[in-house]
Short mmCIF file of C-alpha atoms in Angstrom, two decimals:
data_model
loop_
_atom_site.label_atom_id
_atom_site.label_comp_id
_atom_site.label_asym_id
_atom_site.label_seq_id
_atom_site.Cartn_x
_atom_site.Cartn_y
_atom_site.Cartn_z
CA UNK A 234 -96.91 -46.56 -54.64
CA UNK A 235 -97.20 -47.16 -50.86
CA UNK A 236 -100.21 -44.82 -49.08
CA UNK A 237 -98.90 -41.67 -47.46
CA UNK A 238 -97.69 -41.89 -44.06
CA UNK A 239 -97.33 -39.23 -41.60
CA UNK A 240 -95.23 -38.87 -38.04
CA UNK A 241 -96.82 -38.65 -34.80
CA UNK A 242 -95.57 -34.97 -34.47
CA UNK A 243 -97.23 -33.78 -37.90
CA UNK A 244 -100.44 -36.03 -36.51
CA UNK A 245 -103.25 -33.46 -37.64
CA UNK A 246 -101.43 -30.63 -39.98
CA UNK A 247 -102.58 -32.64 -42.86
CA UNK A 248 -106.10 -33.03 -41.79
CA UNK A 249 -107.39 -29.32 -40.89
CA UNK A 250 -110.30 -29.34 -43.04
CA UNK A 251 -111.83 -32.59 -42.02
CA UNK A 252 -110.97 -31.00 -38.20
CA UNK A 253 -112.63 -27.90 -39.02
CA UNK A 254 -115.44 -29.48 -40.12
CA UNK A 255 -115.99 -32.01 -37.44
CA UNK A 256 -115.71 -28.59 -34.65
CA UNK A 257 -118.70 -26.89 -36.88
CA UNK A 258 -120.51 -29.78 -36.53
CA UNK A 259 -120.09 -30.06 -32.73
CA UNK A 260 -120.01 -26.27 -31.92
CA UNK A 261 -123.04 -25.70 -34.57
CA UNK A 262 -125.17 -28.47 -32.38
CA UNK A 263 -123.68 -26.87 -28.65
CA UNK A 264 -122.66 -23.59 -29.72
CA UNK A 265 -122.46 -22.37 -25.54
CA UNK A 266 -119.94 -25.37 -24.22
CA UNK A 267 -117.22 -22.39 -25.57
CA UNK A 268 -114.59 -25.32 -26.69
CA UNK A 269 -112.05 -23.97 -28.86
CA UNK A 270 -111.09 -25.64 -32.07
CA UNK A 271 -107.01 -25.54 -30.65
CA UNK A 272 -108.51 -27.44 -27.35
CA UNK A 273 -110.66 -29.66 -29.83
CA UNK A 274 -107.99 -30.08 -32.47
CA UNK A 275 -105.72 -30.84 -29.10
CA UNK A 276 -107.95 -33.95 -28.22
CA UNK A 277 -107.97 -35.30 -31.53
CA UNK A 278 -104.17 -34.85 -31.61
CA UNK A 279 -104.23 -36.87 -28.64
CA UNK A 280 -106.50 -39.65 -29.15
CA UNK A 281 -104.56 -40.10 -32.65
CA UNK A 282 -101.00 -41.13 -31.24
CA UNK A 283 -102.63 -42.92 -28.43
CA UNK A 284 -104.44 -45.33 -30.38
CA UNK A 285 -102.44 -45.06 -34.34
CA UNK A 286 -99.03 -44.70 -33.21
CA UNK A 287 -98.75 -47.27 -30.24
CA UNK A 288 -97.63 -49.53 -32.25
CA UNK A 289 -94.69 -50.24 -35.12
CA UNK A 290 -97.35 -50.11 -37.53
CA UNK A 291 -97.49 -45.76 -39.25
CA UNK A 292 -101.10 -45.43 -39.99
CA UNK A 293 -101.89 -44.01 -43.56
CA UNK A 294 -103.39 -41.05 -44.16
CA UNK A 295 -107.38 -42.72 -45.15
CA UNK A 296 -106.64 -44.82 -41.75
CA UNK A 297 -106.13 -41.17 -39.60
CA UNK A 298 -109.15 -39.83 -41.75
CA UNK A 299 -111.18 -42.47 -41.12
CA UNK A 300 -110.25 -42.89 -37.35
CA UNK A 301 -111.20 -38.92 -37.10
CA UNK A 302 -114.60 -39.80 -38.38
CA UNK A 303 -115.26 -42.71 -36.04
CA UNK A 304 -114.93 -41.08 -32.76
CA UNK A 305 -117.93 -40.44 -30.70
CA UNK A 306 -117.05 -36.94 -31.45
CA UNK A 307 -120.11 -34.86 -29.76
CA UNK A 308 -119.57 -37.08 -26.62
CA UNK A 309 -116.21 -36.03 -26.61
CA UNK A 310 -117.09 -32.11 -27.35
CA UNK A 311 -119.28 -32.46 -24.30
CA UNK A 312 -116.50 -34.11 -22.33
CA UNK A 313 -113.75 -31.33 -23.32
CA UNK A 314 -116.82 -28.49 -22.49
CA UNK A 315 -116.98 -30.22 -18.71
CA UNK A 316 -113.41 -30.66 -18.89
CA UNK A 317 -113.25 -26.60 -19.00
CA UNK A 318 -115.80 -26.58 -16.01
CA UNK A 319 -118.49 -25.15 -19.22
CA UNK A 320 -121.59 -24.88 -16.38
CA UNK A 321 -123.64 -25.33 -19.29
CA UNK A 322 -122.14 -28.37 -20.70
CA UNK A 323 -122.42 -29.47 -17.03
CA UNK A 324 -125.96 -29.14 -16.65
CA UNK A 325 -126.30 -31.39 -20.33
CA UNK A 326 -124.21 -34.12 -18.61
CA UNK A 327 -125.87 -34.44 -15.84
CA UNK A 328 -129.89 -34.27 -17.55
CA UNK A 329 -127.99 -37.13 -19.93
CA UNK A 330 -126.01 -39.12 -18.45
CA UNK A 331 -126.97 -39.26 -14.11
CA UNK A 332 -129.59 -41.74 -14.34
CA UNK A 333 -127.38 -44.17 -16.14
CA UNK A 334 -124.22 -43.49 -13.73
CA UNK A 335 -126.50 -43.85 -10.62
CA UNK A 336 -128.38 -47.42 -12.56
CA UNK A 337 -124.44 -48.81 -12.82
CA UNK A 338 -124.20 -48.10 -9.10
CA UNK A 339 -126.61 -49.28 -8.06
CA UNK A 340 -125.96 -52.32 -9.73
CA UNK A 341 -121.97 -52.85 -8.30
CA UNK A 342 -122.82 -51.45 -5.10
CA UNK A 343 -123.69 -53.49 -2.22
CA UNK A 344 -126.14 -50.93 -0.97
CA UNK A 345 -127.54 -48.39 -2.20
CA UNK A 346 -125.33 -46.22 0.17
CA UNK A 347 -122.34 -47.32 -1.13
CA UNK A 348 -123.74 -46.59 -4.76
CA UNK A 349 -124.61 -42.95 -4.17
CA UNK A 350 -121.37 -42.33 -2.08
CA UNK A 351 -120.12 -43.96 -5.68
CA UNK A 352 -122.02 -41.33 -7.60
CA UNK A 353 -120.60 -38.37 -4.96
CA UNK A 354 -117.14 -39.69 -6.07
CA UNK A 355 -117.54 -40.22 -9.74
CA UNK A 356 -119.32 -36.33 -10.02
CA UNK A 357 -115.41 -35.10 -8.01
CA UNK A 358 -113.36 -37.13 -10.05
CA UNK A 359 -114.80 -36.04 -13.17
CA UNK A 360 -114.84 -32.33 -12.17
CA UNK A 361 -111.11 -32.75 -10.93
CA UNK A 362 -109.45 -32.37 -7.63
CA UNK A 363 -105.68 -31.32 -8.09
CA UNK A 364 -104.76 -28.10 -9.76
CA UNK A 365 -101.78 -27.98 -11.95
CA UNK A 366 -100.12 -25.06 -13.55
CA UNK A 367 -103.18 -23.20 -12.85
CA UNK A 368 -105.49 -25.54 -14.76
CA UNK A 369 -107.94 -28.43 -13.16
CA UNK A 370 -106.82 -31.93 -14.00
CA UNK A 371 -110.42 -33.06 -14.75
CA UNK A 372 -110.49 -36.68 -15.67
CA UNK A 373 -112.39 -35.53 -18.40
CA UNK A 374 -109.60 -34.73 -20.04
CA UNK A 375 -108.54 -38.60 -20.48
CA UNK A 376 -111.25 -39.51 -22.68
CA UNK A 377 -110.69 -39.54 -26.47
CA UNK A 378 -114.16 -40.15 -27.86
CA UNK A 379 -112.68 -43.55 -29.04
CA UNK A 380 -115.55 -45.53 -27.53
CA UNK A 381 -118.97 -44.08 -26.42
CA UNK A 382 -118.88 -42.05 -22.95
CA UNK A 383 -121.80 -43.85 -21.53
CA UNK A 384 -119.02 -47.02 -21.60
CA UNK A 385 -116.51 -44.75 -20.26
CA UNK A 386 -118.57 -44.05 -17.30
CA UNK A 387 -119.08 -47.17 -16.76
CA UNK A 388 -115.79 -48.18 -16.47
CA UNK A 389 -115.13 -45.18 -14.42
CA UNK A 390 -117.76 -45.91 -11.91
CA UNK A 391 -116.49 -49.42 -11.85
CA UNK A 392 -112.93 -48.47 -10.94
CA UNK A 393 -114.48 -46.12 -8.45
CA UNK A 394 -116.48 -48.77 -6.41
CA UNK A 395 -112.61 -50.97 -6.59
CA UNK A 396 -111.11 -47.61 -4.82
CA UNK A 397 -114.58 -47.97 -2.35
CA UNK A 398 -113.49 -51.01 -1.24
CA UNK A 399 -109.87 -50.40 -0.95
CA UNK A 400 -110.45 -47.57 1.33
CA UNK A 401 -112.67 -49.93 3.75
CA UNK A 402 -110.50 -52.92 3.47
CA UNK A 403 -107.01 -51.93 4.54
CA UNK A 404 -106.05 -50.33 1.42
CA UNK A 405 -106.16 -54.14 -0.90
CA UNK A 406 -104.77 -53.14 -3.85
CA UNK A 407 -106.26 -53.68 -7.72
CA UNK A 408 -104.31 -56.60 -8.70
CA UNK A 409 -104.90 -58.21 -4.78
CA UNK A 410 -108.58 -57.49 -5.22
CA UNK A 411 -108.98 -58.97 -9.05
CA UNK A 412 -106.69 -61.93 -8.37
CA UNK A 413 -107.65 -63.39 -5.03
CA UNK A 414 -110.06 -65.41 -6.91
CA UNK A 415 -107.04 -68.30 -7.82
CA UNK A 416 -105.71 -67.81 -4.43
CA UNK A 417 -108.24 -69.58 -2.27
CA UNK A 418 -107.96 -72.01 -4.95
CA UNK A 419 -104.63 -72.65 -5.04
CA UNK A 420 -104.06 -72.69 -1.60
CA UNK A 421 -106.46 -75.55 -0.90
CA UNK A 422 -104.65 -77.31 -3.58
CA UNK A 423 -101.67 -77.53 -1.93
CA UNK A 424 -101.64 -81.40 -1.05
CA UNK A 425 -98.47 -83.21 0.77
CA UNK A 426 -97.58 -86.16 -1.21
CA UNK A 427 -98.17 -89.43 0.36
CA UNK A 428 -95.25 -91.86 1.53
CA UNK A 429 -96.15 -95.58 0.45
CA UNK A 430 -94.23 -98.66 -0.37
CA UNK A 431 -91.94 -99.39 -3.06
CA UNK A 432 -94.36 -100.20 -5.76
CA UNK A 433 -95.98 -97.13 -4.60
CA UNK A 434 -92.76 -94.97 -4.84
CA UNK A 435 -92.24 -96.36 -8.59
CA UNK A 436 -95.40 -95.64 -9.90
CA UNK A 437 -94.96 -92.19 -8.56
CA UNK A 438 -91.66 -92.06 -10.50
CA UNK A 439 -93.52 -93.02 -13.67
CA UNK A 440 -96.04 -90.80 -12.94
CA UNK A 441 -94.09 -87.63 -12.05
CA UNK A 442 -92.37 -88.25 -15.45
CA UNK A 443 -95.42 -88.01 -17.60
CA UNK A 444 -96.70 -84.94 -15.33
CA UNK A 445 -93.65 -83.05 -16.06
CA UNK A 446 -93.90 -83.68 -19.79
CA UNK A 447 -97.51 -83.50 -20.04
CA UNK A 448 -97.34 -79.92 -18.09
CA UNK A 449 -94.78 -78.63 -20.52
CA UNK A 450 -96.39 -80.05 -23.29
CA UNK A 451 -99.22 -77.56 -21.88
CA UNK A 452 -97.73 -74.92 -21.84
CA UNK A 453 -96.10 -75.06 -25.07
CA UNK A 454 -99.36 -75.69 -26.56
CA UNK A 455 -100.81 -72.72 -24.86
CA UNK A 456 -97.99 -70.52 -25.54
CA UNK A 457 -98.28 -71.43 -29.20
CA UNK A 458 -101.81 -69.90 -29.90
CA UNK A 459 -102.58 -66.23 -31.38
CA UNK A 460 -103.57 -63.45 -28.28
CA UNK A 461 -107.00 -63.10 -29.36
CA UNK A 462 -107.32 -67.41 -28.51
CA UNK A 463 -105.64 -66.74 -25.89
CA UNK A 464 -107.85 -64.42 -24.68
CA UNK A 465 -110.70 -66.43 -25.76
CA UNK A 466 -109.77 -69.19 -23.28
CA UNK A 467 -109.15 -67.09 -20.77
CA UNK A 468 -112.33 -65.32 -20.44
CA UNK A 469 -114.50 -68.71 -20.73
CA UNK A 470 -111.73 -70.56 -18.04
CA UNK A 471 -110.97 -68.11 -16.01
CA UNK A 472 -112.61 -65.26 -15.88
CA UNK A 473 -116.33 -67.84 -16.21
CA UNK A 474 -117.44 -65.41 -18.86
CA UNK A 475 -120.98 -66.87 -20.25
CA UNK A 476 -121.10 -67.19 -24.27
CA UNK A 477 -123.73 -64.59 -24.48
CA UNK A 478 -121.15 -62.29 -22.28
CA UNK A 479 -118.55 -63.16 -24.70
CA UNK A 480 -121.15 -62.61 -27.53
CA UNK A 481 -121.93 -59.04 -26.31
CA UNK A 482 -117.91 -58.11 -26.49
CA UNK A 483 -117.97 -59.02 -30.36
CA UNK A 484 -121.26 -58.50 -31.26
CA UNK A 485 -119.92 -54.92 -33.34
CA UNK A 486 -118.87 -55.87 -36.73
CA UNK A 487 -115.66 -54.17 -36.74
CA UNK A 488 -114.62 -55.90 -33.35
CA UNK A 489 -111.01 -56.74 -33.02
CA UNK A 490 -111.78 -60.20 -31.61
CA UNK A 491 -114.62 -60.89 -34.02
CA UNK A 492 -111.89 -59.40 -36.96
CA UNK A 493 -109.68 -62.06 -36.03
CA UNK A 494 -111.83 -64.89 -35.26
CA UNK A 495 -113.63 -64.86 -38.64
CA UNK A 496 -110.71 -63.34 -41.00
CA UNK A 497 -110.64 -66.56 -43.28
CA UNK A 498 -114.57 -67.64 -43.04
CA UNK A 499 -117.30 -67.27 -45.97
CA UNK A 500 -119.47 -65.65 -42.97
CA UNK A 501 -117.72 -62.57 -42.78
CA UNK A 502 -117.30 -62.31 -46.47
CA UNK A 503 -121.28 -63.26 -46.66
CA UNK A 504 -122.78 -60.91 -43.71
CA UNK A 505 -120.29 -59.22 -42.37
CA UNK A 506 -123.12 -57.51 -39.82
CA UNK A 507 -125.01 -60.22 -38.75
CA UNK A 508 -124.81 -60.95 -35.01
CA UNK A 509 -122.59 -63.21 -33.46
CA UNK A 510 -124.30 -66.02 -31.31
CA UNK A 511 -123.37 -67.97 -28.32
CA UNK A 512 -123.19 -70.93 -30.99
CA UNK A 513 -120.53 -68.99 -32.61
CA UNK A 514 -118.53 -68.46 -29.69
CA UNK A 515 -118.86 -72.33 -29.04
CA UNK A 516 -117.32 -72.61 -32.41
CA UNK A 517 -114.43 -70.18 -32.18
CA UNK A 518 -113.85 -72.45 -28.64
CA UNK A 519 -114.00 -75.44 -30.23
CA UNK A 520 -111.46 -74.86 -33.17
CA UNK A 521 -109.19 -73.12 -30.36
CA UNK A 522 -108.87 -76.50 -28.25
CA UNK A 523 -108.64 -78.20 -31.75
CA UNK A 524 -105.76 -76.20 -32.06
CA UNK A 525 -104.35 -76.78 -28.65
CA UNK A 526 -105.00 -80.45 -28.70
CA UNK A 527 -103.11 -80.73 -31.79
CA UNK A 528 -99.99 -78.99 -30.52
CA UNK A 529 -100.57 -80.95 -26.98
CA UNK A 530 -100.02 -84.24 -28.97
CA UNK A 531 -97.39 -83.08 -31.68
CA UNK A 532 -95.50 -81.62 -28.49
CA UNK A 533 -95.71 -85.47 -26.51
CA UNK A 534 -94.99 -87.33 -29.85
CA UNK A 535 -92.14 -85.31 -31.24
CA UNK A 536 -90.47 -83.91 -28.41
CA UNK A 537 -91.07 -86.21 -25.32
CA UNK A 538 -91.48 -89.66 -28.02
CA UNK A 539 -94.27 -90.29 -26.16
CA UNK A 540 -96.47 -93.52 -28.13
CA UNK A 541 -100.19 -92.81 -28.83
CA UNK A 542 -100.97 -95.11 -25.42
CA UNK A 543 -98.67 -93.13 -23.40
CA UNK A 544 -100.03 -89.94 -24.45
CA UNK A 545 -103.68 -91.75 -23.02
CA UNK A 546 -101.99 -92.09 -20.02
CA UNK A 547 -100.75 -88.94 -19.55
CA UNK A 548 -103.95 -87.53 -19.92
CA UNK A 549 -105.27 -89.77 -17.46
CA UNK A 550 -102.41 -89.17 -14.83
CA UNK A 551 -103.15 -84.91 -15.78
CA UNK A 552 -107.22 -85.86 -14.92
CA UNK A 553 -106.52 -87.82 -11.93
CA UNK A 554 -104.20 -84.74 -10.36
CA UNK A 555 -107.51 -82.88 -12.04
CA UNK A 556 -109.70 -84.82 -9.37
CA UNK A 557 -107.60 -84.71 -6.69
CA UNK A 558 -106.28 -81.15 -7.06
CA UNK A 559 -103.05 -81.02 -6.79
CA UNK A 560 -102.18 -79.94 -10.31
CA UNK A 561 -100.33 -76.97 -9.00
CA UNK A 562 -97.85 -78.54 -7.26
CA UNK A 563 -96.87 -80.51 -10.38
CA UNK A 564 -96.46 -76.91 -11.96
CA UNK A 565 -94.11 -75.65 -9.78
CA UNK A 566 -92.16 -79.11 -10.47
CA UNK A 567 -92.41 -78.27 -13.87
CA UNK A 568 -91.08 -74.93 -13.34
CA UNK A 569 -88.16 -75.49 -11.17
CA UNK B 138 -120.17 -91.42 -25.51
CA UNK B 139 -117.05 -92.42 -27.48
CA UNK B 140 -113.38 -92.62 -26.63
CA UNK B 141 -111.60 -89.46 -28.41
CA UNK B 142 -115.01 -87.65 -27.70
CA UNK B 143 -114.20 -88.41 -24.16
CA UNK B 144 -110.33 -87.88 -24.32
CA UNK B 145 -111.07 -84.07 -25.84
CA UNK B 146 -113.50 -83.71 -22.84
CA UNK B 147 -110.87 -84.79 -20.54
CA UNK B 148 -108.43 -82.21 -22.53
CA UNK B 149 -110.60 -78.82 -22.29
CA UNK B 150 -110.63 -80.06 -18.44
CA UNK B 151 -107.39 -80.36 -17.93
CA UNK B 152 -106.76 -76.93 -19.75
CA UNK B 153 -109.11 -74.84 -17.82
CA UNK B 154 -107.70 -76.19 -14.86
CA UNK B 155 -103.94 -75.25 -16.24
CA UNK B 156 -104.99 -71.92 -17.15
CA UNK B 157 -106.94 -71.50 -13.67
CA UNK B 158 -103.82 -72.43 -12.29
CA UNK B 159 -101.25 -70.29 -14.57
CA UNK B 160 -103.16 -67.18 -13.85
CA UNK B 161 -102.04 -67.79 -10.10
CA UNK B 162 -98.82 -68.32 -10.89
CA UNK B 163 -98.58 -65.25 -13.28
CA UNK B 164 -100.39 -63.06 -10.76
CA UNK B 165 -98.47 -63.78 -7.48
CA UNK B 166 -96.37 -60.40 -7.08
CA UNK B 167 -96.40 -58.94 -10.42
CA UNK B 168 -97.10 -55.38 -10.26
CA UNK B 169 -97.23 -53.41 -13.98
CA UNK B 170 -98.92 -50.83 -15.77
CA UNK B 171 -102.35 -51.29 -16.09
CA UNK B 172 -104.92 -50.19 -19.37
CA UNK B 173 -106.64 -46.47 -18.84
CA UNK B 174 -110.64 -46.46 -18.59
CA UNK B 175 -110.43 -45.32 -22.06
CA UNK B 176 -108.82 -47.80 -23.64
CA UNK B 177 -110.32 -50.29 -21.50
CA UNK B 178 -114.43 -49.09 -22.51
CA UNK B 179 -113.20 -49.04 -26.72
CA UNK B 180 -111.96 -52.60 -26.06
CA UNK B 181 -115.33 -53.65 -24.78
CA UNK B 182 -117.42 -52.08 -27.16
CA UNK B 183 -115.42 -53.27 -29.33
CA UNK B 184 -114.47 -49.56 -30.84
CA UNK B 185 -111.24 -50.76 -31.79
CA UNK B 186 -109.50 -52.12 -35.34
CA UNK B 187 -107.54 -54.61 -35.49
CA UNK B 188 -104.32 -52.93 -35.19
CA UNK B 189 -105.24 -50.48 -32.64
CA UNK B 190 -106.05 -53.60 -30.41
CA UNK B 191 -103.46 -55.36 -30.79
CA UNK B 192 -101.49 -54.13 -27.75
CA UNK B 193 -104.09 -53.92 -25.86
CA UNK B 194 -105.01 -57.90 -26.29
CA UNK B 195 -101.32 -58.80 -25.68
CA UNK B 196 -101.91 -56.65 -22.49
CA UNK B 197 -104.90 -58.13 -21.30
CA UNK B 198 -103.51 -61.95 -21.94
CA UNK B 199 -101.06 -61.53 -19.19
CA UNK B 200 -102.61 -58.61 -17.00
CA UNK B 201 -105.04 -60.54 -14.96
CA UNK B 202 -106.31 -57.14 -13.49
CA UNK B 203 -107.01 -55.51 -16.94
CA UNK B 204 -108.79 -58.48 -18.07
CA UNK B 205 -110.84 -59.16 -15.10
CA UNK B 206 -112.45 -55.89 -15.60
CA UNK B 207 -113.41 -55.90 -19.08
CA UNK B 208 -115.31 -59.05 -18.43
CA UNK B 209 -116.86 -57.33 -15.36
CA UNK B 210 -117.97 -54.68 -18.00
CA UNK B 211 -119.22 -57.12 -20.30
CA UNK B 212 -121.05 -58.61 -17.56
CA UNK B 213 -122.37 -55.99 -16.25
CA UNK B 214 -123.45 -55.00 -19.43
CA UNK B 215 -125.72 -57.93 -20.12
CA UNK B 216 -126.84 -57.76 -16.69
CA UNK B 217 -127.97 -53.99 -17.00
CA UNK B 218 -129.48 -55.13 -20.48
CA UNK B 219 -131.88 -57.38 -18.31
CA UNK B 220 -132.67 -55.59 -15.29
CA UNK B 221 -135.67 -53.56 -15.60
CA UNK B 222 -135.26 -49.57 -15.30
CA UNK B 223 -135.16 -48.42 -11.60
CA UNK B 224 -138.62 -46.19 -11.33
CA UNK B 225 -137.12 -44.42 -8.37
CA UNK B 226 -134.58 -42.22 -9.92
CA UNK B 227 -134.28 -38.70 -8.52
CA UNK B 228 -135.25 -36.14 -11.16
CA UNK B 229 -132.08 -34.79 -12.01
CA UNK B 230 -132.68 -31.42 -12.88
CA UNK B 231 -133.98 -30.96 -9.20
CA UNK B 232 -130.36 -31.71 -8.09
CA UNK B 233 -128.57 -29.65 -10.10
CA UNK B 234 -128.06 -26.91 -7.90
CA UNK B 235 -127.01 -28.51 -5.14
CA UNK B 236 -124.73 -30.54 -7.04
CA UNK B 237 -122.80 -27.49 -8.90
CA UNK B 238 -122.22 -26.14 -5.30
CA UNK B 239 -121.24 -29.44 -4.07
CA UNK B 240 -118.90 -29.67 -6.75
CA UNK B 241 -117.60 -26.38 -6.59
CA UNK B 242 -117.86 -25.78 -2.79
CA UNK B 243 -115.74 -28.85 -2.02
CA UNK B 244 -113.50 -29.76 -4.75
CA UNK B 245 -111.90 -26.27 -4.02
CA UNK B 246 -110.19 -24.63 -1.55
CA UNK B 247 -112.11 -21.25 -0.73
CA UNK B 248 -109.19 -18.76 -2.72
CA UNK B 249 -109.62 -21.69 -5.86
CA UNK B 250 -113.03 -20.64 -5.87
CA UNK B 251 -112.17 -17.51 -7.97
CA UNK B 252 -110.90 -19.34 -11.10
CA UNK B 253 -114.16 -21.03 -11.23
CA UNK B 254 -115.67 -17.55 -11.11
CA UNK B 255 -119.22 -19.93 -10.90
CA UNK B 256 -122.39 -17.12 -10.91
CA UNK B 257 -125.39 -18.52 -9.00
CA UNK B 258 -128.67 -18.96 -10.93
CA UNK B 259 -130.78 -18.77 -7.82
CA UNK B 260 -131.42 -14.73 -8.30
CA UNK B 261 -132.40 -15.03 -12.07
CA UNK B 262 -133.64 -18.59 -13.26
CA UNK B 263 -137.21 -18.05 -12.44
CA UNK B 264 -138.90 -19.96 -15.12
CA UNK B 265 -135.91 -22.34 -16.58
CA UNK B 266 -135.60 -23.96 -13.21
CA UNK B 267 -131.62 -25.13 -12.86
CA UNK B 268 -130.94 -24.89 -16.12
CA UNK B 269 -128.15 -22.86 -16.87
CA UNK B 270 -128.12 -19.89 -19.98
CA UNK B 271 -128.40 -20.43 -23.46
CA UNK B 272 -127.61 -17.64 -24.84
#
């Protein structure tokens, strides 16, 4: 028999005990934030079809259960108290939680100006600026308990410091400001091509034919891996991630990434805590461009009947473009 | 330093470049929706299963933004793991006061004040310093 399932709109009606039991807890260790359990059972409600029902996938009833007892759910009881403007619960997040918001800061901001006008920001933000319906829109109120709130205020200070910026750099927007790294790049890659002779002009014909097959083969190869290599690549090519950065993002057993990475290996099976090391990281890299290389090839041989040699040279046309940067243009050739 | 050693070499070269060069192309006046902070910090601390990440990844492969900043978290994480604790933090509770008014004063317009109905502890908290009740 398949596990029960339940709909989004009958999300908690099944669960009120465990609920019930998860306020006490909370409301036994700050009995004066005043949170109600319909506000708390709310929240859960919430956080349930954001992060169970996204997808096509209906979680079963043990998955809801145990999702309920993995929140961070006294950070989020404090969270729903400030939410409510609890003074109490106010005074608690600011003993617990200011040093570390002003430390991140101080740490993003270029001076410590900046990082206290950061703070000032953070502290309105949270509290909540627009009134609707008679009720505060505290940005409190957007945090599930899903991961811890110290992370959550980190990423809340961080997106502050972005709107910082914006404000004092002719409104640049988020995407402008987190992709203008390529830009400069691409720009001085831009290169004319150069007018020669005739033997010139044919070896440019034979190479712009291996570019164009070796730049599809690319990104057919790419295209062909799983998100999470994907992502992998990604963060160590473009993003320069270190391997201990990397490390640090699946360093929790039940990370996604991790999940995925080591699904099939006796490690997992063996010591499913231990800590992941940069070595491992290496790994996971190197059996991703295993992966790519092999499509890369398969892709030359089988679609473009490209010999072994010629697959040699159209790596070493691809490394020479590498050198001379003009790659890019050979993309958009591709593309057109 | 043999040939295929140097061939894969040349490969992972030629693919960071292609994917340093993809990202441009995929960024250039794409505008979407991008990940909330939420969702964003559980991906980081990896507070997520697999299925509840699994949008979220496919997001944050083609949503240069998104990803950026969750390796600016991770980053920042490791970087706040090795920086030593600043000594000259304000002591917080001496703020407090200030700050509730701050908050209160200037989020709000003056006839907003009301619904906050906030009650000064100036007059009564002798002893507890800023702290607010108990009860």
């Amino acid at each position: 028999m398949p596990p029960e399932q339940f709909s989004s709109t009958e999300t908690l009606e099944n669960f009120e005990d465990l609920v019930v039991s998860l306020y006490t807890r909370c409301a036994e260790t700050s009995p004066n934030f005043g949170v109600t359990l319909e506000c708390f059972e709310t929240s859960l409600s919430k956080a349930v079809r954001k992060y169970l029902f996204a997808g096509e996938i209906i979680p079963t009833a043990a998955e809801i259960e145990q999702f309920l007892n993995e929140l961070n759910i006294n950070d989020l009881f404090l969270a729903l108290a400030c939410s409510n403007s609890s003074e109490r619960a106010w005074w608690e997040f600011d003993q617990h939680h200011r040093t570390y918001l002003e430390r991140v800061a101080r740490h993003l901001a270029s001076s410590e100006m900046n990082a206290s006008e950061v703070v000032d920001s953070v502290y309105v933000e949270l509290y909540g600026t627009r009134i609707v319906d008679g009720v505060r829109q505290s940005k409190f109120a957007s945090y599930t308990g899903k991961g811890s709130l110290r992370g959550w205020l980190r990423t809340i200070v961080w997106h502050a410091l972005v709107d910082l910026h914006r404000a004092s750099h002719d409104e640049v927007s988020l995407d402008e400001m987190t992709e203008n790294v390529g830009e400069g790049y691409a720009q001085s890659t831009f290169l004319n091509p150069s007018n020669g002779g005739e033997a010139e002009m044919l070896d440019e014909i034979v190479r712009e034919r291996y570019r164009g097959v070796t730049f599809r083969a690319l990104e057919t190869s790419f295209a062909a891996l799983d998100d999470h290599e994907k992502l992998l690549l990604l963060y160590y090519h473009v993003e320069n991630m270190k391997l201990r950065e990397i490390a640090r993002i699946v360093e929790v057993p039940t990370s996604p990434l991790r999940s995925w990475f080591q699904r099939r290996s006796a490690q997992r099976e063996n010591a499913p805590n231990s800590r992941v090391h940069e070595s491992t990281v290496m790994r996971w890299l190197e059996k991703t461009y295993e992966k790519v290389l092999r499509t890369f090839r398969g892709e030359l041989t089988r679609t473009a009947g490209l010999k072994e040699t010629e697959i040699e040279l159209c790596m070493t046309v691809a490394a020479q473009d590498l050198v001379h940067g003009d790659i890019r243009r050979h993309l958009s050739v591709t593309a057109a | 330093m043999t040939k295929s050693y140097q061939g894969e070499k040349q490969f992972e070269g030629l693919l960071s470049l292609y994917l340093r060069e993809r990202q441009t192309e995929k960024g250039s006046g794409k505008t979407q929706s991008h990940l909330d902070e939420d969702s964003l910090s559980a991906f980081v601390e990896g507070a997520l299963t697999q299925p509840q990440a699994a949008l979220i990844l496919k997001h944050l492969v083609d949503c240069i933004s998104c990803r950026r900043v969750t390796a600016q978290l991770a980053e920042l994480d490791s970087a706040l793991d090795s920086a030593p604790m600043n000594v000259d933090v304000v002591k917080v509770s001496n703020k407090w006061d200030d700050y509730w008014s701050y908050l209160t004063e200037s989020v709000f317009r003056p006839d907003d004040i009301a619904i906050v109905a906030h009650e000064s502890k100036k007059d009564t908290d002798q002893d507890q310093e800023s702290e607010p009740d108990k009860k």
